[in-house]
Amino acid sequence: MNYKNFPMVPRVIFGRGSFNQINDVLAPKRKSINAPFIFLIDDVFRGNPWLTSRIELAYDDKIIFIPTKEEPKTEQIDTLVEEIILQAKERPSGIIGIGGGTVLDIAKAVAIMITNSGEAKDYQGWDLVKNPAIYHVGIPTISGTGAEVSRTTVLTGPEKKLGINSDFTPFDQVILDSELTKDVPKEQWFYTGMDCYIHCIESLTGTFLNEFSKSYGEKAFELCKQIFLDDTLSKRDSQEKLMMASWHGGMSIAYSQVGVAHALSYGLAFLLGIKHGIGNCIVFDHLEDFYPEGVALFKKMKAKHDIELPQGICANLSDNDFNTMIKVALGLEPLWENALGKNWQNIATPERLRSLYEKM
Ligand code: NAD
Ligand code: ZN
């Protein structure tokens, strides 16, 4: 048995208001006056001085606002990297991502592609990155994906939706300030929070589970139950707990894998551009055969928060469309093996997937 040797985020600050320390954290990391810090910030914070006025820009430092209507694309990374390299006098001192899973993944990918030649799509897969990334910092403003802690940055390329999984992907520094999540709209809070819940279910019921993953997964699962079912929690407690649930959920899948919901959701994302959080919810709602207890609890949470999921999204699809989604989903072999064991192909047949997609 060859055990995996995973990197972890080496530095983390946790606390309400800790975002105020951003300038002190970055100062010692500045390489020179010609090596700027590049802040990639979710577009939702454009014109929001509550957040942006706390960032002290010096020399050639720059903020780039990132739209999040669509999930990250490999071409988008290539364009951003080109723009940054062309404008900076020297290689930047660091990339700081401030936002949800979309912006955090873009920050990780840009930091990698600044030091690795070629195009981002060349690195989609496992351990293809050759050179260490530049210094990169992740600051989540919505909780659930675990992107702040994971070893991957999920990108949609011309041929596939697949992460750049590498030892150079994790952030060098994370700042967890739950106050940054205070204005997340309810629906989005639920969808991204359920990403965390689904990470727990898929990890805890998977065949890859070990005590390392289990200890993180159980903690995240407990926190999710409190956050989504306990009325007595204050808003502030709930935001802090979800931030830690996201972290633990991410740590749980680091040493195991996700499962059926993620595989099918990647199919929806690839063909229809359906975003990760809501896509996972749409899929998970129909997975009672695979995750009976997890789905029952999900439905309870959904009802409690009055969440109406879109219906009939696959109603007008062609055979070709279904086949594309099925191909993307079945291509994610480790996810199926984790969910169903070595003989997963006997259970997860194209016909079974088609009938699941037809229900959505
Ligand atoms: P997101 O980053 O797209 O954000 C969702 C929405 O919430 C956006 O409209 C954004 O503007 C808004 N938002 C974010 N913070 C806000 C705030 N404080 N106030 C108001 N609005 C706010 O969504 P997400 O669910 O966080 O991330 C999804 C992405 O994460 C997908 O691209 C998915 O592939 C990726 N992902 C990555 C990993 C990983 O390990 N790298 C894991 C899971 C998902
Ligand atoms: Zn996920």
Coordinates of C-alpha atoms and ligand atoms in Angstrom, one line a residue, residues 144-146 154 192 194-196 198-199 202 253 258 262 265-266 276-277 280, ligand 2:
G144 CA -19.6 25.4 1.6
T145 CA -17.3 24.4 -1.3
G146 CA -14.2 23.7 0.7
V154 CA -12.1 23.0 -10.8
T192 CA -23.4 26.3 -1.5
M194 CA -25.6 21.9 0.6
D195 CA -22.4 21.4 -1.4
C196 CA -20.7 20.9 2.0
I198 CA -23.2 16.5 0.1
H199 CA -19.4 16.3 0.5
E202 CA -20.5 11.2 -0.2
I253 CA -12.8 14.6 0.8
V258 CA -17.0 12.7 -3.7
H262 CA -21.0 15.3 -8.0
S265 CA -23.8 17.4 -11.4
Y266 CA -20.6 17.7 -13.5
H276 CA -22.1 23.5 -8.8
G277 CA -24.2 24.2 -5.7
N280 CA -25.7 19.2 -6.7
Ligands
ZN2 ZN -18.8 20.0 -4.3

